XYZ file of C-alpha atoms in Angstrom:
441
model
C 36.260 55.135 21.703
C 33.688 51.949 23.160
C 32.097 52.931 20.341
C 34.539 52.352 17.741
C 35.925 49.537 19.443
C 32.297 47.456 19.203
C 32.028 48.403 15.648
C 35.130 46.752 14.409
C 34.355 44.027 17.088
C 30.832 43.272 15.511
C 32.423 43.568 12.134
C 34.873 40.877 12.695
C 32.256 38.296 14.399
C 29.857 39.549 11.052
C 32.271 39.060 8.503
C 33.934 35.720 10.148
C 30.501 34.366 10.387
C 30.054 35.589 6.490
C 33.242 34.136 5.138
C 31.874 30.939 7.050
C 29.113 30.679 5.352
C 30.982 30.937 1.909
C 33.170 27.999 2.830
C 30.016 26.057 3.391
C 28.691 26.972 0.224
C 31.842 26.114 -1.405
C 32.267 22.861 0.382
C 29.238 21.531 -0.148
C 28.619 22.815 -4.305
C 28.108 19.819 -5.608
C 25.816 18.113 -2.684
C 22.667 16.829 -3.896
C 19.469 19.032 -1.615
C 21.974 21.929 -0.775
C 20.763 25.203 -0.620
C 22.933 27.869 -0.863
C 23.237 30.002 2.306
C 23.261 33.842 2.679
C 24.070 35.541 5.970
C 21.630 38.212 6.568
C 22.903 41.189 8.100
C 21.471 44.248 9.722
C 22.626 47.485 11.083
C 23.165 47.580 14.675
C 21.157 50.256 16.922
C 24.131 53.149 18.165
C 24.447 53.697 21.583
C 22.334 57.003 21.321
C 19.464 55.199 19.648
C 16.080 53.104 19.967
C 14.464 50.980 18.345
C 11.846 54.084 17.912
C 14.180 56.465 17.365
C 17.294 56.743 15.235
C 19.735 59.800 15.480
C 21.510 61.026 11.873
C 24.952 59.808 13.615
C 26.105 57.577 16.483
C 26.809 54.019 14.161
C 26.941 50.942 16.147
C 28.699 48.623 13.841
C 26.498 45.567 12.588
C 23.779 42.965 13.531
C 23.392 39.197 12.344
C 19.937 38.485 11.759
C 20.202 34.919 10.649
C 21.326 32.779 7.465
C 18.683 32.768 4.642
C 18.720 29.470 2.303
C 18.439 30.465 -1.398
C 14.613 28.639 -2.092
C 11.741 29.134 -3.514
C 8.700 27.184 -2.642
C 6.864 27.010 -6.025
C 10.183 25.678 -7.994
C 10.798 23.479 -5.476
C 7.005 21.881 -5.425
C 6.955 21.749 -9.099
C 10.085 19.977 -9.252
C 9.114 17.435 -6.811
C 5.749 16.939 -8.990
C 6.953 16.235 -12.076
C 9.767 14.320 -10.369
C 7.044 12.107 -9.518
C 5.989 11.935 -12.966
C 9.204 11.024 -14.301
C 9.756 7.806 -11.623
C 6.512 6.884 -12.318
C 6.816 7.159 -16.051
C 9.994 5.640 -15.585
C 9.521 2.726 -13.788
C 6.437 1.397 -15.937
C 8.906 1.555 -18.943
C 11.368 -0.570 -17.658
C 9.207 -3.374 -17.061
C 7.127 -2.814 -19.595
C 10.199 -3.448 -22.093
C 11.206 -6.693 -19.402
C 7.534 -7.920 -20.754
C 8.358 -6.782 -24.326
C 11.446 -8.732 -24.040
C 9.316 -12.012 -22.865
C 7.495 -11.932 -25.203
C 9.499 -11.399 -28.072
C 10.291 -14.541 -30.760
C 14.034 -14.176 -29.730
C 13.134 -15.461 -26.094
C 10.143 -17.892 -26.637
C 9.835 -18.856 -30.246
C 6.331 -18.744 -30.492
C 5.965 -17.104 -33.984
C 8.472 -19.073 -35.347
C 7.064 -22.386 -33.978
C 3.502 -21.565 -35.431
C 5.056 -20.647 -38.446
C 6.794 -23.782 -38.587
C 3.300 -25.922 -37.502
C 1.830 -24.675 -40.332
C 4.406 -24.895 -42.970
C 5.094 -28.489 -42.558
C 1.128 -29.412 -42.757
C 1.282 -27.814 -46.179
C 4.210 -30.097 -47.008
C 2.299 -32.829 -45.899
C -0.461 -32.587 -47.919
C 1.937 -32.820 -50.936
C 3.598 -35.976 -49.270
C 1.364 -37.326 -46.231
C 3.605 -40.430 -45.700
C 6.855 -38.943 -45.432
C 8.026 -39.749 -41.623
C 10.584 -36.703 -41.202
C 7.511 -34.488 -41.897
C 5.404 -35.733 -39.828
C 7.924 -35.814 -37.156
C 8.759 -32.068 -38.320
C 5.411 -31.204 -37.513
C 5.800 -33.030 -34.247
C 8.190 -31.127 -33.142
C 6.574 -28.072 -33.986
C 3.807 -28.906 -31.665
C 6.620 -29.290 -28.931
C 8.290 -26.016 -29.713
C 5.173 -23.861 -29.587
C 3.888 -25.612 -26.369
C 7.582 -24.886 -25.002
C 7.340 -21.236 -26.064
C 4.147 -20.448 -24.164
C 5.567 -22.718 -21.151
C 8.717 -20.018 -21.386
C 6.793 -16.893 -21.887
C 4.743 -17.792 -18.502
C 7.435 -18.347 -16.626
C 9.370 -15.118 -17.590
C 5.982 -13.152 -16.819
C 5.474 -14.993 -13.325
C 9.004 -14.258 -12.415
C 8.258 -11.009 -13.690
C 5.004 -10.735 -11.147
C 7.712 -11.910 -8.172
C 10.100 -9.136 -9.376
C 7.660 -6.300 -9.099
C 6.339 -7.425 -6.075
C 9.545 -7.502 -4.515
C 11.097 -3.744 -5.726
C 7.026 -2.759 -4.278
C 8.042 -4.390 -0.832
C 11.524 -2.473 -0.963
C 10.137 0.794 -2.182
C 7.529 0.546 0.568
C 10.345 -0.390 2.926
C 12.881 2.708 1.751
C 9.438 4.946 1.678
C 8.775 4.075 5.436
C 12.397 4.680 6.711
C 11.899 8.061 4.932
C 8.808 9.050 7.308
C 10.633 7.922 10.307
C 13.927 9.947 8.992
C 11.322 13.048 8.549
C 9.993 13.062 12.056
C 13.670 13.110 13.168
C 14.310 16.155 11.282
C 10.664 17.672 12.794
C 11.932 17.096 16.529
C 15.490 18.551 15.290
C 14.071 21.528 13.287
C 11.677 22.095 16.624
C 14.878 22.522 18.973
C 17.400 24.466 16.373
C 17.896 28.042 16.917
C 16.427 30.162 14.098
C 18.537 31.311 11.356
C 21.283 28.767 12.977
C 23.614 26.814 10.779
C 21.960 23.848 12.563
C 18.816 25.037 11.505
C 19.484 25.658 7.674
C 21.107 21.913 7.756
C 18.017 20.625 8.954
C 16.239 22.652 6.739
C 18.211 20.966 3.770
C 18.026 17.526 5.241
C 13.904 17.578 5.177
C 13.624 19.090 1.536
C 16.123 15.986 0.299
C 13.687 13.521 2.306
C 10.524 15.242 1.052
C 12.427 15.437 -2.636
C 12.621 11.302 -1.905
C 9.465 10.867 -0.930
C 7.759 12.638 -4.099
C 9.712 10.448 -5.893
C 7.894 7.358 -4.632
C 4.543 8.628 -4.252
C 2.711 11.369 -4.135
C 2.836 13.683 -0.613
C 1.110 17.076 0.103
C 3.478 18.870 2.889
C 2.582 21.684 4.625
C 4.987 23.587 7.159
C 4.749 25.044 10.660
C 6.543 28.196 11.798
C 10.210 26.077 12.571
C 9.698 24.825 9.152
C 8.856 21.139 10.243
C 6.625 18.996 8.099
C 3.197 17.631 8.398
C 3.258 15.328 5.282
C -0.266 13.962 3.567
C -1.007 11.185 1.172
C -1.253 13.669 -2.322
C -5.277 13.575 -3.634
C -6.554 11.777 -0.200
C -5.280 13.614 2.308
C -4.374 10.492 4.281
C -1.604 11.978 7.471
C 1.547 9.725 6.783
C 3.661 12.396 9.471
C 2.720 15.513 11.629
C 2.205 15.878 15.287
C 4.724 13.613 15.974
C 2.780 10.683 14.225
C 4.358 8.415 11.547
C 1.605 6.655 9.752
C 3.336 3.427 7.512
C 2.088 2.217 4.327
C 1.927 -1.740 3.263
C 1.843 -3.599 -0.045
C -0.103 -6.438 -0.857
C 0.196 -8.647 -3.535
C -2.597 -10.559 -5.079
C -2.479 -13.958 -6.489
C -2.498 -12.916 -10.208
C 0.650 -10.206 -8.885
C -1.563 -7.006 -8.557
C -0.712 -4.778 -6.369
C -2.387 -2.522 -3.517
C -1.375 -0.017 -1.156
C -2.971 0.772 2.247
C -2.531 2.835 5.273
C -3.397 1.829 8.791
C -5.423 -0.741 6.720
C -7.507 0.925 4.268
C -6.824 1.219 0.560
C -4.582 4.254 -0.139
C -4.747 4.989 -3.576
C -0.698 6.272 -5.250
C -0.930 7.921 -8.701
C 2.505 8.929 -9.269
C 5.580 8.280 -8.489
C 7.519 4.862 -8.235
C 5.006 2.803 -6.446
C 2.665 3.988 -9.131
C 4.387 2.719 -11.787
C 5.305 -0.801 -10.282
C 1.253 -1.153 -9.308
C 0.412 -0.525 -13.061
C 3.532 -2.499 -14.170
C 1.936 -5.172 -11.736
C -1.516 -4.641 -13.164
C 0.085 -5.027 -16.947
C 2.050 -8.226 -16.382
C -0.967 -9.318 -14.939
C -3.078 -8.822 -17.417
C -0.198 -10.119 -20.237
C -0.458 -13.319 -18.167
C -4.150 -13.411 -18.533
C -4.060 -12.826 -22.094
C -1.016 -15.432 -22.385
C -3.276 -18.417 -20.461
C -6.391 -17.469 -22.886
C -4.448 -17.866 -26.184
C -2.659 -20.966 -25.270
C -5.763 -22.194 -24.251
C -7.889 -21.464 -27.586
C -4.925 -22.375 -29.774
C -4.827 -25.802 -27.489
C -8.146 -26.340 -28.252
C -8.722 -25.258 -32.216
C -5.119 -27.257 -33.071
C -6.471 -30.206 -30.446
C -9.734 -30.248 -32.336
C -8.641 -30.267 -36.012
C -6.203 -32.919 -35.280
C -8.522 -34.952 -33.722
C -10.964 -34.769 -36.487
C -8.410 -36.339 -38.998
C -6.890 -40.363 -39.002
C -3.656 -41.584 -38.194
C -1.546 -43.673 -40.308
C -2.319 -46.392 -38.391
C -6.004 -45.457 -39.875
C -7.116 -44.842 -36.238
C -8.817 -41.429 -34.908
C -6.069 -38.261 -34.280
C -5.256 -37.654 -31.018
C -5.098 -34.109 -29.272
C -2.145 -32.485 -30.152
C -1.649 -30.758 -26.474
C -2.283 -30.984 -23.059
C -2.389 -28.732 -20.075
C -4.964 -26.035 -18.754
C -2.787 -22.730 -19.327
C 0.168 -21.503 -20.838
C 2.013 -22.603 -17.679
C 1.359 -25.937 -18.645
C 0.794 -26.455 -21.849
C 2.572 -29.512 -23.203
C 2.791 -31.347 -26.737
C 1.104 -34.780 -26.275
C 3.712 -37.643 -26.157
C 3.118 -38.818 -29.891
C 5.173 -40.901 -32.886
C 5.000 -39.800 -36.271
C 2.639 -42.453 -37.407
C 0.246 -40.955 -34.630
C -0.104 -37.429 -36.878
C -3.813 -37.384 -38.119
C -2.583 -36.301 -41.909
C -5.432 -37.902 -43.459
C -9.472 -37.742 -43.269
C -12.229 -39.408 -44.932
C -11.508 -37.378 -47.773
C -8.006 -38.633 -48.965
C -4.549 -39.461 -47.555
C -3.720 -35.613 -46.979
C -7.272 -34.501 -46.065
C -6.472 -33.028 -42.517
C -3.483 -31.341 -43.255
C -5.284 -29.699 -45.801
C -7.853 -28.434 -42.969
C -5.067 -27.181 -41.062
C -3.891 -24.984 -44.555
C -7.502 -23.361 -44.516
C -7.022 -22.373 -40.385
C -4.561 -19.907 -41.652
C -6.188 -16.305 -41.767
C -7.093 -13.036 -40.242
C -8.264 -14.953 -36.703
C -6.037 -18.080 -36.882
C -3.191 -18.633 -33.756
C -0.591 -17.317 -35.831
C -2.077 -13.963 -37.059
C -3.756 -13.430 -32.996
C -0.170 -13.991 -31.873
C 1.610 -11.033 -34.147
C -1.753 -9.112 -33.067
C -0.916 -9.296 -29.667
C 3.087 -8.986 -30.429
C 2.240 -5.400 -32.207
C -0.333 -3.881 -29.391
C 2.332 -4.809 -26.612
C 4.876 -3.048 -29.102
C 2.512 -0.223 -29.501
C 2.178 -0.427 -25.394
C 5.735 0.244 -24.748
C 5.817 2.703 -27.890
C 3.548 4.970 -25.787
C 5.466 4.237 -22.286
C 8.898 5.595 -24.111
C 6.972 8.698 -25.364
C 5.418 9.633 -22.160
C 8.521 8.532 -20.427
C 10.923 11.376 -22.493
C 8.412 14.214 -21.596
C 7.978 13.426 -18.348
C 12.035 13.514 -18.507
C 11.942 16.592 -19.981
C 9.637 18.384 -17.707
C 11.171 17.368 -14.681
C 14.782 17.931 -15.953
C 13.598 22.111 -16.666
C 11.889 21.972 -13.136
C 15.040 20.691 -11.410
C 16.984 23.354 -13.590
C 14.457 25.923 -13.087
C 15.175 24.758 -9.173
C 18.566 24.807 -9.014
C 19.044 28.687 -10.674
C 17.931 29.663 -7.174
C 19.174 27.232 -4.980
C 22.485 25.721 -6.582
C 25.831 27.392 -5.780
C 27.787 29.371 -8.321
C 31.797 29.311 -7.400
C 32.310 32.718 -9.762
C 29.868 34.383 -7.015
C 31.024 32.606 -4.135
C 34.582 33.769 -5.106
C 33.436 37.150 -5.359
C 31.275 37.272 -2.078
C 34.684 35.505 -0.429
C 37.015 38.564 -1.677
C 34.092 40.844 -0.646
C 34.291 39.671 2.905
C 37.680 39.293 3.211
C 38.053 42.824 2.668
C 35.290 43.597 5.001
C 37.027 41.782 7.680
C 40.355 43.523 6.885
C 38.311 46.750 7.066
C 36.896 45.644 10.854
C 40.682 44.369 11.879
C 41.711 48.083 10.230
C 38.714 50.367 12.742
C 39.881 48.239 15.902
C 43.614 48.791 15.270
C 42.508 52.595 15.084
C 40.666 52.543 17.724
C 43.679 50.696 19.942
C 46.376 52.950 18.305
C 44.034 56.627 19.026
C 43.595 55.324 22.550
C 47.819 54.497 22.966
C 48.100 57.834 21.720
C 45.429 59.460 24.391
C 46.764 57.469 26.825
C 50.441 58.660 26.118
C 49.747 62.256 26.444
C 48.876 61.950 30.006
């Protein structure tokens, strides 16, 4: 009668335990990093039985053994690689179309202003005198210099923005080593196959899913399941052994960035720090490029004017001034100062600046260097949707294991339900055979 009384009691604490778990499950479906949980149960050993021997009768009701997430490791690490991908992928887009944007005639007027330049000095070789073309032309100059001026301040505040969103990703990355360590110590003191423990459990793989997201980690895990987390390609510890190891950023002059690690260079191929240190690299070198072509078209336009004559019959004067695109200015002049003219005739010069235009001239370089960066982000979109794609079937391929399904929660619920009804049902046998026992005394 014992007997029957600790089955149904073993049964109730199983199945209460079991229905539990379903509420969880339920509760918590749409939670971002939830696993879904699984009570693992066992038959208990009968009174008459070892654990080396087992009779053909004698039941003794049933065991918990522990809850069992719903994982797998290999979905889980592919997901959090080509999650890595995708941020990376991701974030070099965005700025890359910010720099796109810079660039573009709509923001600086560059290509219209050297369109302009170079329209008006083939006017004025038809009419070299005429004062509203020369100051036309004039203000031509002054558009173009204000373009570049424009264009390099967008890209420096560009250079500031990355290297800020590197100092905050750094910052959140950090926080999420220390949070990890937390979890190790907690995962180190929970009780196997506790609720405690599987929350932990979930806890860690939504820190670890963050922190392939930023850069790329290598974890490996000890018997409680806590973490010892590497650097992914160098092997450099960032946590284990109850060590956090930060990273810092450090921004060079020109914007680059670089990572290191207890102050050596720790090198980050995916994720988002990735792409902000080659988003930092490419607005750096855009800058570069920027300075350079102001400064040649500066110095060809500078030079041709200067070769001509004023109408004042004096020498030209240099059309710009200023070292870089930064600060490149149009020269303070009147339209009687515009060299039109050379030793040839009244219109010489401007007719000079009609032969500039071709394959190598400023305006041609400038839609040169207009279609690579288009090309540039072209190939950052591409890359950018299949990285998408792959991590989107990785995360789906992830979640068919580990994502709850209400139609089989409610059928696990009903399940146990009627398996605690059944345990409630043996005990009130049990209670009501032993009345009746008791009774015929």
């Amino acid at each position: 009668m014992s007997d029957l009384l600790g089955i149904g009691y073993s049964g109730l604490k199983a199945y209460s335990r079991a229905l539990s778990t379903i509420g969880d499950n339920i509760a918590n479906a749409q939670t971002p990093g939830y696993a879904r949980r699984r009570l693992e149960m066992m038959e208990a050993v009968g009174g008459g039985n070892s654990i080396f021997y087992r009779g053909n009768t004698s039941p003794g009701g049933v065991d918990i053994r522990g809850l069992d997430r719903s994982v797998d490791q290999w979905l889980i690490a592919d997901s959090r690689l080509t999650s890595g991908d995708a941020e990376r992928a991701a974030a070099r887009l965005d700025w890359l179309g910010k720099v796109e944007g810079a660039l573009s005639d709509e923001t600086n007027g560059i290509k219209t202003g050297l369109t302009t330049l170079f329209t008006t000095a083939d006017q004025l070789t038809a009419d070299p005198a005429n004062r509203t073309l020369r100051a036309q032309f004039l203000q031509a100059v002054d558009d173009v210099a204000s373009g570049f001026r424009t264009a390099a301040d967008q890209l420096a505040g560009m250079s500031e923005g990355i290297s800020g969103a590197a100092v905050s990703a750094v910052s959140d990355f950090n926080a999420n080593l220390d949070a990890l360590e937390q979890i190790n110590i907690g995962l180190r003191k929970a009780r196997p196959g506790s609720t405690n423990e599987a929350s932990l459990l979930d806890e860690r793989d939504r820190l670890l899913d963050r922190l392939s997201s930023q850069a790329g980690v290598s974890a490996t895990f000890d018997t409680n399941g806590a973490v010892t987390l590497r650097a992914a390609g160098t092997g450099e510890l960032l946590v284990g052994g109850g060590v956090v190891a930060p990273i810092a950023v450090t921004a060079a002059p020109d914007g680059r960035l670089s990572y290191s690690i207890g102050g050596a260079p720790l090198a980050i191929a995916t994720g988002v720090l990735a792409g902000l240190a080659e988003s930092a690299n490419h607005v750096a070198d855009q800058r570069a490029a920027l300075d350079a072509m102001a400064t040649d078209f500066a110095t060809q336009l500078n030079a041709a004017h200067q070769a001509g004559i004023d109408a004042g019959g004096n020498p030209g004067q240099p059309l710009f001034t200023g070292t870089g695109a930064a600060t490149l200015t149009a020269a303070p002049l009147t339209p009687d100062q515009v060299a039109a003219a050379d030793a040839s005739g009244g219109n010489g010069n401007m007719l000079v600046f009609g032969t500039m235009r071709g394959a190598n001239d400023p305006e041609a370089r400038w839609s040169g260097h207009m279609a690579t960066q288009a090309q540039t982000v072209a190939a950052a979109r591409a890359h950018h949707a299949a990285a998408t794609t792959r991590a989107d079937a990785a995360a789906a391929a992830r979640d068919s294991v580990a994502q709850v399904d209400l139609d089989t929660e409610a059928a696990e619920l009903l399940r146990f339900q009627q398996a605690y009804s059944a345990a409630a049902r043996t005990i009130q046998v049990a209670r009501e055979t032993m009345q009746t026992l008791l009774s015929s005394l």
